[in-house]
PDB file of C-alpha atoms in Angstrom:
ATOM      1  CA  MET E   1      88.516  99.603  97.747  1.00 90.00           C
ATOM      2  CA  ILE E   2      86.259  96.599  96.480  1.00 93.00           C
ATOM      3  CA  GLU E   3      82.458  96.134  97.372  1.00 94.00           C
ATOM      4  CA  ILE E   4      80.425  93.258  96.462  1.00 95.00           C
ATOM      5  CA  ILE E   5      76.295  93.305  96.843  1.00 96.00           C
ATOM      6  CA  GLY E   6      74.051  90.787  96.107  1.00 97.00           C
ATOM      7  CA  LEU E   7      76.270  88.009  93.781  1.00 97.00           C
ATOM      8  CA  ALA E   8      74.085  85.254  92.646  1.00 97.00           C
ATOM      9  CA  LYS E   9      75.004  82.107  90.336  1.00 97.00           C
ATOM     10  CA  LYS E  10      73.593  79.119  88.995  1.00 96.00           C
ATOM     11  CA  PHE E  11      74.121  76.187  87.123  1.00 94.00           C
ATOM     12  CA  SER E  12      72.342  73.620  85.011  1.00 92.00           C
ATOM     13  CA  VAL E  13      72.106  70.292  85.951  1.00 89.00           C
ATOM     14  CA  GLU E  14      71.841  68.083  82.816  1.00 82.00           C
ATOM     15  CA  ASN E  15      70.835  64.687  84.552  1.00 81.00           C
ATOM     16  CA  PRO E  16      69.458  65.507  88.126  1.00 75.00           C
ATOM     17  CA  LYS E  17      69.083  61.965  88.397  1.00 76.00           C
ATOM     18  CA  LYS E  18      72.872  61.215  88.447  1.00 78.00           C
ATOM     19  CA  LEU E  19      73.061  63.539  91.458  1.00 79.00           C
ATOM     20  CA  SER E  20      74.543  62.134  95.015  1.00 79.00           C
ATOM     21  CA  GLU E  21      72.036  61.305  97.268  1.00 81.00           C
ATOM     22  CA  GLN E  22      73.702  64.906  99.173  1.00 78.00           C
ATOM     23  CA  GLU E  23      73.708  66.688  96.138  1.00 80.00           C
ATOM     24  CA  ARG E  24      69.652  66.105  95.556  1.00 84.00           C
ATOM     25  CA  LYS E  25      69.272  67.213  99.573  1.00 86.00           C
ATOM     26  CA  ASP E  26      71.051  70.287  99.283  1.00 89.00           C
ATOM     27  CA  PRO E  27      68.370  73.287  99.587  1.00 92.00           C
ATOM     28  CA  ARG E  28      70.146  75.113  96.840  1.00 93.00           C
ATOM     29  CA  LEU E  29      69.026  72.683  94.344  1.00 92.00           C
ATOM     30  CA  LYS E  30      66.109  73.784  92.186  1.00 90.00           C
ATOM     31  CA  GLY E  31      64.606  71.626  89.095  1.00 86.00           C
ATOM     32  CA  ARG E  32      67.333  71.465  86.408  1.00 87.00           C
ATOM     33  CA  PHE E  33      69.462  74.134  88.552  1.00 92.00           C
ATOM     34  CA  PHE E  34      71.976  74.216  91.476  1.00 93.00           C
ATOM     35  CA  HIS E  35      71.922  78.215  92.932  1.00 95.00           C
ATOM     36  CA  SER E  36      75.472  77.681  93.917  1.00 95.00           C
ATOM     37  CA  VAL E  37      76.055  80.973  94.972  1.00 97.00           C
ATOM     38  CA  ILE E  38      72.572  82.932  95.923  1.00 97.00           C
ATOM     39  CA  ASP E  39      72.914  86.131  97.787  1.00 97.00           C
ATOM     40  CA  VAL E  40      76.730  87.274  98.949  1.00 97.00           C
ATOM     41  CA  SER E  41      78.294  90.631  99.939  1.00 97.00           C
ATOM     42  CA  LEU E  42      81.377  91.629 101.413  1.00 95.00           C
ATOM     43  CA  THR E  43      83.566  94.603 101.625  1.00 95.00           C
ATOM     44  CA  CYS E  44      87.421  95.267 101.904  1.00 96.00           C
ATOM     45  CA  THR E  45      88.796  98.395 101.969  1.00 94.00           C
ATOM     46  CA  PRO E  46      92.365  99.568 101.402  1.00 94.00           C
ATOM     47  CA  GLY E  47      95.025  97.712 103.805  1.00 92.00           C
ATOM     48  CA  GLU E  48      92.667  95.500 104.627  1.00 96.00           C
ATOM     49  CA  VAL E  49      92.710  92.121 104.730  1.00 97.00           C
ATOM     50  CA  LEU E  50      89.581  89.406 104.630  1.00 98.00           C
ATOM     51  CA  GLY E  51      89.529  85.791 105.477  1.00 97.00           C
ATOM     52  CA  LEU E  52      86.772  84.052 103.382  1.00 97.00           C
ATOM     53  CA  LEU E  53      85.269  80.972 105.492  1.00 97.00           C
ATOM     54  CA  GLY E  54      82.784  78.613 104.732  1.00 96.00           C
ATOM     55  CA  PRO E  55      82.376  74.906 104.635  1.00 94.00           C
ATOM     56  CA  ASN E  56      82.983  72.493 101.459  1.00 90.00           C
ATOM     57  CA  GLY E  57      80.918  73.754  98.558  1.00 89.00           C
ATOM     58  CA  ALA E  58      79.498  76.978 100.216  1.00 94.00           C
ATOM     59  CA  GLY E  59      79.937  78.902  96.901  1.00 94.00           C
ATOM     60  CA  LYS E  60      83.395  80.432  98.113  1.00 95.00           C
ATOM     61  CA  THR E  61      85.148  79.491  94.782  1.00 92.00           C
ATOM     62  CA  THR E  62      82.375  80.362  92.840  1.00 94.00           C
ATOM     63  CA  THR E  63      82.292  83.833  94.272  1.00 95.00           C
ATOM     64  CA  LEU E  64      85.778  84.478  93.955  1.00 93.00           C
ATOM     65  CA  ARG E  65      85.896  83.397  90.219  1.00 91.00           C
ATOM     66  CA  MET E  66      82.726  86.058  89.916  1.00 92.00           C
ATOM     67  CA  LEU E  67      84.908  88.900  91.269  1.00 89.00           C
ATOM     68  CA  SER E  68      87.964  87.595  89.042  1.00 87.00           C
ATOM     69  CA  THR E  69      85.906  87.453  85.851  1.00 86.00           C
ATOM     70  CA  ALA E  70      86.184  83.733  84.928  1.00 87.00           C
ATOM     71  CA  LEU E  71      82.621  83.630  85.709  1.00 91.00           C
ATOM     72  CA  LYS E  72      79.490  86.190  84.643  1.00 92.00           C
ATOM     73  CA  PRO E  73      77.284  86.804  87.537  1.00 95.00           C
ATOM     74  CA  ASP E  74      73.390  85.805  87.323  1.00 96.00           C
ATOM     75  CA  SER E  75      72.700  89.242  89.617  1.00 96.00           C
ATOM     76  CA  GLY E  76      74.447  91.360  91.729  1.00 95.00           C
ATOM     77  CA  SER E  77      77.869  94.197  91.653  1.00 93.00           C
ATOM     78  CA  VAL E  78      81.492  94.090  92.129  1.00 92.00           C
ATOM     79  CA  SER E  79      82.942  97.520  92.300  1.00 91.00           C
ATOM     80  CA  ILE E  80      86.629  98.424  92.913  1.00 90.00           C
ATOM     81  CA  ASN E  81      87.342 101.939  93.922  1.00 86.00           C
ATOM     82  CA  GLY E  82      83.893 103.125  92.400  1.00 85.00           C
ATOM     83  CA  THR E  83      84.430 100.905  89.007  1.00 85.00           C
ATOM     84  CA  ASN E  84      81.294  98.492  88.020  1.00 87.00           C
ATOM     85  CA  VAL E  85      84.050  96.300  87.086  1.00 84.00           C
ATOM     86  CA  LEU E  86      81.369  93.164  86.018  1.00 85.00           C
ATOM     87  CA  SER E  87      80.695  95.622  82.992  1.00 85.00           C
ATOM     88  CA  ASN E  88      84.010  95.771  81.667  1.00 83.00           C
ATOM     89  CA  PRO E  89      85.632  92.894  82.264  1.00 81.00           C
ATOM     90  CA  VAL E  90      88.712  94.334  80.472  1.00 83.00           C
ATOM     91  CA  ILE E  91      89.412  97.000  83.520  1.00 83.00           C
ATOM     92  CA  ALA E  92      88.560  94.513  85.844  1.00 83.00           C
ATOM     93  CA  ARG E  93      91.663  92.009  84.631  1.00 83.00           C
ATOM     94  CA  LYS E  94      93.584  95.103  84.782  1.00 88.00           C
ATOM     95  CA  LYS E  95      92.417  96.172  88.497  1.00 91.00           C
ATOM     96  CA  ILE E  96      92.605  92.329  90.089  1.00 93.00           C
ATOM     97  CA  GLY E  97      94.994  90.120  90.318  1.00 94.00           C
ATOM     98  CA  PHE E  98      93.743  86.066  90.939  1.00 93.00           C
ATOM     99  CA  LEU E  99      94.883  83.508  92.242  1.00 92.00           C
ATOM    100  CA  SER E 100      92.770  79.990  91.502  1.00 85.00           C
ATOM    101  CA  GLY E 101      92.977  76.384  93.037  1.00 74.00           C
ATOM    102  CA  SER E 102      94.708  75.853  90.673  1.00 71.00           C
ATOM    103  CA  THR E 103      98.267  76.825  89.861  1.00 65.00           C
ATOM    104  CA  GLY E 104      97.746  76.334  86.045  1.00 81.00           C
ATOM    105  CA  LEU E 105     101.493  76.880  85.020  1.00 91.00           C
ATOM    106  CA  TYR E 106     102.757  75.568  81.708  1.00 93.00           C
ATOM    107  CA  GLY E 107     105.197  73.126  82.937  1.00 93.00           C
ATOM    108  CA  ARG E 108     107.548  73.232  79.596  1.00 95.00           C
ATOM    109  CA  LEU E 109     108.295  77.177  81.077  1.00 96.00           C
ATOM    110  CA  SER E 110     110.513  78.201  83.041  1.00 97.00           C
ATOM    111  CA  GLY E 111     109.348  80.019  86.548  1.00 97.00           C
ATOM    112  CA  ARG E 112     110.517  83.015  85.133  1.00 98.00           C
ATOM    113  CA  GLU E 113     108.560  82.512  81.576  1.00 98.00           C
ATOM    114  CA  ASN E 114     105.587  81.731  83.081  1.00 97.00           C
ATOM    115  CA  ILE E 115     105.825  85.046  84.684  1.00 97.00           C
ATOM    116  CA  GLU E 116     107.117  86.846  81.848  1.00 97.00           C
ATOM    117  CA  TYR E 117     104.297  85.452  79.455  1.00 96.00           C
ATOM    118  CA  PHE E 118     101.768  86.952  82.003  1.00 94.00           C
ATOM    119  CA  ALA E 119     103.375  90.524  82.381  1.00 96.00           C
ATOM    120  CA  LYS E 120     103.543  91.116  78.399  1.00 96.00           C
ATOM    121  CA  LEU E 121      99.754  90.117  78.777  1.00 93.00           C
ATOM    122  CA  HIS E 122      99.510  93.172  80.623  1.00 93.00           C
ATOM    123  CA  GLY E 123     101.204  95.235  78.682  1.00 93.00           C
ATOM    124  CA  MET E 124     104.255  95.973  80.471  1.00 96.00           C
ATOM    125  CA  SER E 125     107.450  96.914  78.987  1.00 96.00           C
ATOM    126  CA  GLN E 126     110.923  94.676  79.289  1.00 96.00           C
ATOM    127  CA  GLY E 127     111.924  96.800  81.320  1.00 97.00           C
ATOM    128  CA  GLN E 128     109.220  96.897  84.322  1.00 97.00           C
ATOM    129  CA  ILE E 129     109.194  93.093  83.750  1.00 97.00           C
ATOM    130  CA  LYS E 130     112.746  92.600  84.795  1.00 97.00           C
ATOM    131  CA  GLN E 131     112.678  94.930  87.676  1.00 97.00           C
ATOM    132  CA  ARG E 132     109.210  93.441  89.129  1.00 97.00           C
ATOM    133  CA  ILE E 133     109.892  89.722  88.820  1.00 98.00           C
ATOM    134  CA  GLU E 134     113.164  90.524  90.092  1.00 97.00           C
ATOM    135  CA  SER E 135     111.441  92.166  93.220  1.00 97.00           C
ATOM    136  CA  LEU E 136     108.871  89.410  93.686  1.00 97.00           C
ATOM    137  CA  ALA E 137     111.596  86.310  93.210  1.00 97.00           C
ATOM    138  CA  GLU E 138     113.424  88.541  96.742  1.00 95.00           C
ATOM    139  CA  LEU E 139     109.670  88.581  98.390  1.00 94.00           C
ATOM    140  CA  LEU E 140     108.788  84.958  97.401  1.00 95.00           C
ATOM    141  CA  ASP E 141     112.246  83.492  98.074  1.00 94.00           C
ATOM    142  CA  MET E 142     112.271  82.339  94.543  1.00 96.00           C
ATOM    143  CA  HIS E 143     115.489  82.693  93.297  1.00 96.00           C
ATOM    144  CA  THR E 144     116.749  78.920  93.454  1.00 96.00           C
ATOM    145  CA  PHE E 145     113.911  77.670  91.067  1.00 97.00           C
ATOM    146  CA  LEU E 146     113.107  80.417  88.929  1.00 97.00           C
ATOM    147  CA  ASP E 147     115.171  79.372  85.728  1.00 97.00           C
ATOM    148  CA  ARG E 148     114.195  75.708  85.848  1.00 97.00           C
ATOM    149  CA  ARG E 149     111.184  73.908  84.108  1.00 96.00           C
ATOM    150  CA  SER E 150     108.163  74.507  86.275  1.00 95.00           C
ATOM    151  CA  GLU E 151     106.903  70.427  85.413  1.00 94.00           C
ATOM    152  CA  ASN E 152     109.310  69.627  87.974  1.00 92.00           C
ATOM    153  CA  PHE E 153     108.560  72.282  90.628  1.00 94.00           C
ATOM    154  CA  SER E 154     107.377  71.120  94.244  1.00 93.00           C
ATOM    155  CA  THR E 155     103.924  72.517  95.223  1.00 91.00           C
ATOM    156  CA  GLY E 156     105.380  75.196  97.124  1.00 92.00           C
ATOM    157  CA  MET E 157     107.362  75.931  94.369  1.00 94.00           C
ATOM    158  CA  LYS E 158     104.611  76.399  91.491  1.00 94.00           C
ATOM    159  CA  GLN E 159     102.297  77.976  94.440  1.00 93.00           C
ATOM    160  CA  LYS E 160     105.395  80.948  94.700  1.00 94.00           C
ATOM    161  CA  VAL E 161     105.316  81.526  90.534  1.00 96.00           C
ATOM    162  CA  ALA E 162     101.363  81.188  90.425  1.00 94.00           C
ATOM    163  CA  ILE E 163     101.202  84.194  93.147  1.00 95.00           C
ATOM    164  CA  ALA E 164     103.848  86.139  91.066  1.00 96.00           C
ATOM    165  CA  ARG E 165     102.154  85.692  87.735  1.00 95.00           C
ATOM    166  CA  ALA E 166      98.632  86.902  89.877  1.00 95.00           C
ATOM    167  CA  VAL E 167     100.134  89.903  91.159  1.00 96.00           C
ATOM    168  CA  VAL E 168     103.262  90.923  88.651  1.00 97.00           C
ATOM    169  CA  HIS E 169     101.377  93.834  87.360  1.00 96.00           C
ATOM    170  CA  SER E 170     100.515  95.702  90.532  1.00 95.00           C
ATOM    171  CA  PRO E 171      96.878  95.214  90.621  1.00 94.00           C
ATOM    172  CA  GLU E 172      94.363  97.628  92.880  1.00 93.00           C
ATOM    173  CA  VAL E 173      93.166  94.010  95.040  1.00 95.00           C
ATOM    174  CA  VAL E 174      94.240  90.657  94.905  1.00 96.00           C
ATOM    175  CA  ILE E 175      92.320  87.650  95.327  1.00 95.00           C
ATOM    176  CA  LEU E 176      93.729  84.132  96.557  1.00 95.00           C
ATOM    177  CA  ASP E 177      91.857  81.025  96.509  1.00 93.00           C
ATOM    178  CA  GLU E 178      92.999  79.003  99.694  1.00 92.00           C
ATOM    179  CA  PRO E 179      96.641  79.706  98.686  1.00 93.00           C
ATOM    180  CA  THR E 180      98.743  77.681 101.654  1.00 92.00           C
ATOM    181  CA  THR E 181      96.455  74.624 100.837  1.00 86.00           C
ATOM    182  CA  GLY E 182      99.228  71.926 100.286  1.00 85.00           C
ATOM    183  CA  LEU E 183     102.349  73.845 101.328  1.00 90.00           C
ATOM    184  CA  ASP E 184     105.065  72.940 103.662  1.00 91.00           C
ATOM    185  CA  ILE E 185     105.412  75.096 106.746  1.00 92.00           C
ATOM    186  CA  MET E 186     108.245  77.285 105.142  1.00 92.00           C
ATOM    187  CA  ALA E 187     106.561  77.710 101.878  1.00 92.00           C
ATOM    188  CA  THR E 188     103.456  78.908 104.151  1.00 93.00           C
ATOM    189  CA  GLN E 189     105.099  81.360 106.183  1.00 94.00           C
ATOM    190  CA  THR E 190     106.936  82.887 102.805  1.00 94.00           C
ATOM    191  CA  VAL E 191     102.778  83.576 101.010  1.00 94.00           C
ATOM    192  CA  LEU E 192     101.822  85.172 104.813  1.00 95.00           C
ATOM    193  CA  SER E 193     104.788  87.224 104.825  1.00 95.00           C
ATOM    194  CA  PHE E 194     103.819  88.405 100.877  1.00 95.00           C
ATOM    195  CA  ILE E 195     100.346  88.719 102.244  1.00 95.00           C
ATOM    196  CA  ARG E 196     101.428  91.049 104.704  1.00 95.00           C
ATOM    197  CA  GLY E 197     103.688  93.108 102.213  1.00 95.00           C
ATOM    198  CA  LEU E 198     100.451  93.437 100.728  1.00 95.00           C
ATOM    199  CA  LYS E 199      98.599  95.301 103.423  1.00 95.00           C
ATOM    200  CA  GLU E 200     101.405  97.334 104.020  1.00 94.00           C
ATOM    201  CA  LEU E 201     101.564  98.543 100.830  1.00 94.00           C
ATOM    202  CA  GLY E 202      97.231  99.375 101.070  1.00 95.00           C
ATOM    203  CA  THR E 203      96.458  96.367  98.590  1.00 95.00           C
ATOM    204  CA  PRO E 204      93.520  95.111  99.917  1.00 96.00           C
ATOM    205  CA  VAL E 205      93.462  91.649  99.934  1.00 97.00           C
ATOM    206  CA  ILE E 206      90.622  88.441  99.855  1.00 97.00           C
ATOM    207  CA  PHE E 207      91.741  84.865 100.693  1.00 94.00           C
ATOM    208  CA  SER E 208      89.981  82.166 101.063  1.00 95.00           C
ATOM    209  CA  THR E 209      91.157  79.653 104.108  1.00 94.00           C
ATOM    210  CA  HIS E 210      90.067  76.101 105.816  1.00 92.00           C
ATOM    211  CA  HIS E 211      93.482  77.473 108.570  1.00 93.00           C
ATOM    212  CA  LEU E 212      91.481  79.762 111.367  1.00 95.00           C
ATOM    213  CA  ASP E 213      94.810  80.449 112.602  1.00 94.00           C
ATOM    214  CA  GLU E 214      95.832  82.216 109.366  1.00 95.00           C
ATOM    215  CA  VAL E 215      92.486  84.261 110.082  1.00 96.00           C
ATOM    216  CA  SER E 216      93.898  84.847 113.830  1.00 94.00           C
ATOM    217  CA  GLU E 217      97.362  86.078 111.991  1.00 93.00           C
ATOM    218  CA  LEU E 218      96.404  88.259 109.222  1.00 94.00           C
ATOM    219  CA  CYS E 219      92.991  89.563 109.148  1.00 96.00           C
ATOM    220  CA  ASP E 220      90.921  92.560 109.810  1.00 96.00           C
ATOM    221  CA  ARG E 221      88.124  91.477 108.538  1.00 97.00           C
ATOM    222  CA  VAL E 222      85.885  88.158 108.146  1.00 97.00           C
ATOM    223  CA  ALA E 223      83.323  87.044 105.597  1.00 97.00           C
ATOM    224  CA  VAL E 224      81.150  83.681 106.017  1.00 97.00           C
ATOM    225  CA  ILE E 225      79.401  82.048 103.326  1.00 97.00           C
ATOM    226  CA  ASP E 226      77.473  78.972 103.916  1.00 96.00           C
ATOM    227  CA  GLN E 227      74.623  77.417 101.178  1.00 94.00           C
ATOM    228  CA  GLY E 228      75.667  80.255  98.980  1.00 96.00           C
ATOM    229  CA  LEU E 229      74.543  82.715 101.168  1.00 97.00           C
ATOM    230  CA  SER E 230      76.384  85.787 103.204  1.00 97.00           C
ATOM    231  CA  LYS E 231      76.178  84.528 107.027  1.00 96.00           C
ATOM    232  CA  PHE E 232      78.649  87.072 108.850  1.00 96.00           C
ATOM    233  CA  ASP E 233      80.856  90.098 106.742  1.00 96.00           C
ATOM    234  CA  GLY E 234      82.697  92.732 109.472  1.00 96.00           C
ATOM    235  CA  PRO E 235      85.982  93.144 111.497  1.00 97.00           C
ATOM    236  CA  LEU E 236      87.615  90.182 113.191  1.00 97.00           C
ATOM    237  CA  GLN E 237      87.073  91.461 116.302  1.00 95.00           C
ATOM    238  CA  GLN E 238      82.954  91.474 115.812  1.00 96.00           C
ATOM    239  CA  PHE E 239      83.427  87.621 114.765  1.00 96.00           C
ATOM    240  CA  THR E 240      85.067  86.664 117.623  1.00 95.00           C
ATOM    241  CA  GLU E 241      82.861  88.142 120.205  1.00 95.00           C
ATOM    242  CA  LEU E 242      80.478  86.243 118.557  1.00 95.00           C
ATOM    243  CA  ALA E 243      81.673  83.216 120.907  1.00 94.00           C
ATOM    244  CA  ASP E 244      83.771  84.425 123.561  1.00 90.00           C
ATOM    245  CA  GLY E 245      87.090  85.045 121.517  1.00 87.00           C
ATOM    246  CA  SER E 246      86.758  81.569 120.170  1.00 93.00           C
ATOM    247  CA  LEU E 247      87.507  81.834 116.415  1.00 95.00           C
ATOM    248  CA  HIS E 248      86.220  77.932 115.986  1.00 95.00           C
ATOM    249  CA  GLY E 249      83.322  78.757 118.192  1.00 96.00           C
ATOM    250  CA  ALA E 250      82.558  82.058 116.295  1.00 96.00           C
ATOM    251  CA  PHE E 251      82.663  80.411 113.063  1.00 96.00           C
ATOM    252  CA  LEU E 252      80.455  77.558 114.006  1.00 95.00           C
ATOM    253  CA  THR E 253      77.617  80.139 115.528  1.00 96.00           C
ATOM    254  CA  SER E 254      78.038  82.341 112.171  1.00 95.00           C
ATOM    255  CA  ILE E 255      76.765  79.365 110.302  1.00 94.00           C
ATOM    256  CA  GLU E 256      74.232  78.391 112.182  1.00 89.00           C
ATOM    257  CA  GLN E 257      72.824  82.551 112.256  1.00 77.00           C
ATOM    258  CA  GLY E 258      69.364  82.234 109.885  1.00 59.00           C
ATOM    259  CA  LYS E 259      68.475  78.872 110.438  1.00 60.00           C
TER     260      LYS E 259
END
C-alpha cells in the first residue's frame, strides 16, 4: 500500500518578467516562487490500479517525481506498507519502480544491457538478472529486439525496455508517468496487459494518463489533480457517479469542485 498525504513543492522563478502571460496568470505563482504542487493526497492499496488525471501543467509529473524521490517535497509524507520512504530515499528506490516521461535509455547499449545495468544497481545476482529479463521479455514481447542497440529502437520498443528496467527488481509499488503516450495500438495493448499482470500479482500501480478509456479499462481508483491541488481521490465507481456514468463529465466536474 502507498499512502501520500499533503505533498507540496515549489520552485524558484529566476526572472518572473520572462514568464508568459498565461504563466503570470496562474494562481500558483506567488512572488518569485511557483507552487507546482500545493496539497496532494492519494492512496493505492495492494492489487489496485490508480489512474492519475489532470490537465497539462496540473502538477501530476511533479507529484510522481516526488513519489520516486527524484524530487524532495517541501512538505507532506509518503509511506509504503507503513515505511516512511521520504526519510530514506535508498529504501524508497528499492520499494518503487518508476517510469518517467522520458525513457532515458543508453543508446549505445542493447535493450538487455540497459535492463542488466539497472538490475545490478539493485544488487541482483547474474542468475536472477537472466531469469528476470527472460520473464519480462516474454511479458512485454521484447525478444525480437532485446539484443539490438537501443538508439535504433522505435518509440514502442524504447518504452517497453524502459518499463522492464523500472520493474526489474520486482518493486512493491509501480509508478508510471503516461506509459502509453506515443505508442501504436499493439504496443499500447502490451503495456496495458503488463499493468493487468502487476495488478494480479497484488502490486499497487499508479499511472498518469490523458486517455479515459485506459482508466475505464484498468483502474480501480482515480485521483484528479488541478493547479497543484487534489480534486478527487476515490473508487472508479464513485468517480463516474459525479456525472451519471460519464468519465469525461466526471473529470470536468471534479476539476470544477472547490472553484
